[in-house]
Amino acid sequence: DTAVSQTPKYLVTQMGNDKSIKCEQNLGHDTMYWYKQDSKKFLKIMFSYNNKELIINETVPNRFSPKSPDKAHLNLHINSLELGDSAVYFCASSQDRMDGSYNEQFFGPGTRLTVL
Amino acid sequence: ILNVEQSPQSLHVQEGDSTNFTCSFPSSNFYALHWYRWETAKSPEALFVMTLNGDEKKKGRISATLNTKEGYSYLYIKGSQPEDSATYLCAPKSGGFKTIFGAGTRLFVKA
């Protein structure tokens, strides 16, 4: 049983297209994240949802839009894809709570997006 | 927490060597720190979470210490093995939900 799953694992698409990456966690966690692994291999936070509410929204182009239909899912939709969007995108989840308690993040396998 | 630095960027050791690396972070508004292990072509996996100044955690041959007053954490690996080869990320966190990941230390252990 995969704890945090992402689909697809690989995504190759043309510039200008719109695409989505899906993430699901079966851990019962409250908080989910999207990270982008940039060209220097840094993990950069993009978005985070806690109980379906957007709580972190970093400076990313508004072509990127997260959607959380329920606590177990956090999808990432990207409009008008650009060459610079090529990267590996990781989804993660954790059992964070508003009282500040803090557990480790569990990561999905990543989605390698290539924009041609 | 805005600025997380890890050193060295990469490290090449022989099997059996012991090694350590550093994570530096601003000491103000500190809440907790995680160490993650990230093998090539896999996802990061949590090693330790530390919250208190002076915390020491151990998992097999890997251990970590935390100094929140001066803003650093050390990760130690005793008797490195080839399977220890990975990138080790530190991730300090201030109050709230935001975790900042360091760039990592990439460890190569040669058999």
Coordinates of C-alpha atoms in Angstrom, one line a residue:
Chain A
D1 CA 0.0 0.0 0.0
T2 CA 1.6 3.2 -1.1
A3 CA 1.3 6.0 1.5
V4 CA 1.6 9.0 -0.8
S5 CA 1.0 8.4 -4.5
Q6 CA 1.3 10.7 -7.5
T7 CA 0.2 10.3 -11.1
P8 CA 1.6 10.4 -13.6
K9 CA 5.2 9.5 -12.8
Y10 CA 6.4 11.0 -16.1
L11 CA 4.7 13.7 -18.1
V12 CA 6.1 14.9 -21.4
T13 CA 4.1 17.7 -23.1
Q14 CA 4.3 20.6 -25.5
M15 CA 4.7 24.2 -24.5
G16 CA 1.4 25.9 -24.1
N17 CA -0.5 22.9 -23.0
D18 CA -2.5 22.5 -19.7
K19 CA -1.8 19.5 -17.5
S20 CA -2.6 18.2 -14.1
I21 CA -0.7 16.1 -11.6
K22 CA -2.7 14.2 -9.0
C23 CA -1.7 13.3 -5.4
E24 CA -3.3 11.0 -2.9
Q25 CA -2.4 10.0 0.6
N26 CA -3.9 7.2 2.6
L27 CA -2.2 8.1 5.9
G28 CA -5.1 10.2 7.3
H29 CA -2.9 13.3 7.4
D30 CA -4.3 16.8 7.7
T31 CA -1.7 18.6 5.7
M32 CA -0.5 18.2 2.1
Y33 CA 2.2 20.0 0.1
W34 CA 3.5 20.5 -3.4
Y35 CA 7.2 21.0 -3.9
K36 CA 9.3 21.7 -7.0
Q37 CA 12.8 20.3 -7.3
D38 CA 14.6 23.0 -9.2
S39 CA 17.6 22.7 -11.5
K40 CA 19.9 22.9 -8.6
K41 CA 18.1 20.1 -6.8
F42 CA 16.6 22.3 -4.2
L43 CA 13.2 21.4 -2.8
K44 CA 11.1 24.5 -3.0
I45 CA 7.7 24.7 -1.3
M46 CA 4.9 25.8 -3.7
F47 CA 1.6 25.2 -1.8
S48 CA 0.3 23.6 1.3
Y49 CA -3.2 22.7 2.3
N50 CA -4.5 21.9 5.8
N51 CA -7.9 20.3 6.0
K52 CA -8.6 21.4 2.4
E53 CA -7.7 25.0 3.3
L54 CA -4.8 26.7 1.5
I55 CA -2.3 27.8 4.1
I56 CA 0.9 28.3 2.1
N57 CA 1.0 29.9 -1.3
E58 CA 4.5 30.7 -2.3
T59 CA 5.4 33.0 -5.1
V60 CA 4.7 30.8 -8.0
P61 CA 3.2 31.9 -11.4
N62 CA -0.6 32.0 -11.2
R63 CA -0.6 29.4 -14.0
F64 CA -0.1 26.9 -11.2
S65 CA -3.3 26.2 -9.3
P66 CA -3.7 23.6 -6.5
K67 CA -7.0 22.0 -5.8
S68 CA -7.9 19.9 -2.7
P69 CA -11.2 18.1 -3.2
D70 CA -10.8 16.4 0.2
K71 CA -8.1 15.9 2.9
A72 CA -6.6 12.9 1.1
H73 CA -6.1 14.6 -2.3
L74 CA -4.1 17.6 -3.5
N75 CA -3.9 18.1 -7.3
L76 CA -1.8 20.5 -9.2
H77 CA -3.0 22.0 -12.4
I78 CA -0.7 23.9 -14.6
N79 CA -1.9 26.2 -17.5
S80 CA 0.1 27.3 -20.5
L81 CA 3.1 25.2 -19.7
E82 CA 6.5 26.8 -20.3
L83 CA 9.9 25.3 -20.8
G84 CA 11.0 26.5 -17.4
D85 CA 8.3 24.4 -15.8
S86 CA 10.3 21.3 -16.5
A87 CA 11.2 19.8 -13.1
V88 CA 10.4 17.1 -10.7
Y89 CA 7.3 17.9 -8.6
F90 CA 6.9 16.2 -5.3
C91 CA 3.7 15.8 -3.2
A92 CA 4.0 15.3 0.5
S93 CA 1.7 15.0 3.5
S94 CA 2.1 15.3 7.3
Q95 CA 0.0 15.3 10.4
D96 CA 0.4 18.9 11.3
R97 CA -2.2 20.6 13.4
M98 CA -3.1 24.2 14.2
D99 CA -1.9 23.6 17.8
G100 CA 1.6 23.5 16.4
S101 CA 2.4 19.8 16.8
Y102 CA 4.6 18.7 14.0
N103 CA 5.4 15.4 12.4
E104 CA 7.7 14.5 9.5
Q105 CA 6.5 14.8 5.9
F106 CA 5.9 11.7 3.8
F107 CA 6.8 12.2 0.2
G108 CA 5.3 10.8 -3.0
P109 CA 7.6 9.3 -5.7
G110 CA 7.7 12.5 -7.7
T111 CA 6.4 13.5 -11.2
R112 CA 9.0 14.3 -13.8
L113 CA 7.5 17.0 -16.0
T114 CA 9.3 17.7 -19.3
V115 CA 8.0 20.6 -21.4
L116 CA 9.2 20.5 -25.0
Chain B
I1 CA 13.3 30.7 8.9
L2 CA 14.6 32.0 5.6
N3 CA 18.2 30.9 5.4
V4 CA 19.3 27.3 5.8
E5 CA 22.8 26.3 4.9
Q6 CA 24.2 22.8 4.8
S7 CA 27.9 22.0 4.5
P8 CA 29.7 20.5 2.9
Q9 CA 27.7 20.3 -0.4
S10 CA 29.2 16.9 -1.1
L11 CA 31.4 14.4 0.6
H12 CA 33.3 11.4 -0.7
V13 CA 34.4 8.9 1.9
Q14 CA 35.6 5.3 2.0
E15 CA 33.6 2.5 3.4
G16 CA 34.2 2.3 7.2
D17 CA 34.9 6.0 7.5
S18 CA 32.9 8.1 10.0
T19 CA 31.7 11.4 8.8
N20 CA 29.6 14.4 9.8
F21 CA 27.9 17.3 8.2
T22 CA 26.3 20.6 9.4
C23 CA 23.0 22.4 9.1
S24 CA 22.9 26.0 10.0
F25 CA 19.8 28.0 10.5
P26 CA 18.6 31.3 12.1
S27 CA 18.1 30.6 15.8
S28 CA 15.2 33.0 16.2
N29 CA 11.7 31.7 16.1
F30 CA 12.9 28.1 15.9
Y31 CA 10.3 25.4 16.4
A32 CA 11.7 22.1 15.2
L33 CA 14.2 20.5 12.8
H34 CA 14.0 17.4 10.7
W35 CA 16.7 15.5 8.9
Y36 CA 15.7 13.6 5.8
R37 CA 17.6 11.0 3.7
W38 CA 17.1 11.2 0.0
E39 CA 18.4 8.4 -2.2
T40 CA 18.8 8.9 -5.9
A41 CA 15.6 8.2 -7.9
K42 CA 13.6 7.9 -4.6
S43 CA 11.8 10.3 -2.4
P44 CA 13.0 12.0 0.8
E45 CA 12.5 9.9 3.9
A46 CA 12.5 11.3 7.5
L47 CA 15.4 10.3 9.8
F48 CA 14.9 12.4 12.8
V49 CA 12.8 15.2 14.3
M50 CA 14.3 17.4 17.0
T51 CA 12.8 20.2 18.9
L52 CA 14.8 20.9 22.1
N53 CA 18.2 22.5 22.5
G54 CA 20.6 19.7 23.3
D55 CA 18.5 17.0 21.7
E56 CA 20.4 14.0 20.5
K57 CA 18.8 11.3 18.3
K58 CA 20.2 8.0 17.1
K59 CA 19.1 5.5 14.5
G60 CA 21.6 2.7 14.1
R61 CA 24.9 4.2 12.9
I62 CA 23.4 7.6 12.3
S63 CA 23.0 10.2 15.0
A64 CA 22.1 13.9 15.2
T65 CA 22.5 16.8 17.6
L66 CA 20.8 20.1 17.9
N67 CA 21.8 23.5 19.2
T68 CA 19.0 25.9 18.9
K69 CA 20.7 28.8 20.7
E70 CA 23.5 29.0 18.1
G71 CA 21.4 27.7 15.2
Y72 CA 23.0 24.4 14.1
S73 CA 22.6 20.7 13.9
Y74 CA 25.1 18.0 13.2
L75 CA 24.5 14.7 11.5
Y76 CA 27.0 11.9 12.2
I77 CA 27.4 8.6 10.4
K78 CA 29.6 6.0 12.0
G79 CA 31.4 3.5 9.9
S80 CA 29.8 4.6 6.5
Q81 CA 28.5 1.9 4.2
P82 CA 27.9 2.2 0.5
E83 CA 24.1 2.0 1.2
D84 CA 24.5 5.3 3.2
S85 CA 25.2 7.1 -0.1
A86 CA 22.4 9.6 -0.4
T87 CA 21.6 13.3 0.0
Y88 CA 20.9 14.4 3.5
L89 CA 18.5 17.3 3.9
C90 CA 17.9 19.3 7.0
A91 CA 14.6 21.1 7.3
P92 CA 14.1 23.6 10.1
K93 CA 10.7 24.9 10.8
S94 CA 9.4 28.0 12.5
G95 CA 5.9 28.2 14.0
G96 CA 3.2 27.4 11.5
F97 CA 3.3 25.0 8.6
K98 CA 6.2 26.2 6.6
T99 CA 9.3 24.0 6.4
I100 CA 12.4 25.2 4.6
F101 CA 14.7 22.6 3.2
G102 CA 18.4 23.1 2.9
A103 CA 20.2 22.2 -0.3
G104 CA 21.5 19.0 1.2
T105 CA 24.8 17.3 1.6
R106 CA 25.4 14.6 -1.0
L107 CA 27.3 11.7 0.5
F108 CA 29.2 9.2 -1.6
V109 CA 30.5 6.1 0.1
K110 CA 33.0 4.0 -1.9
A111 CA 33.3 0.3 -1.2

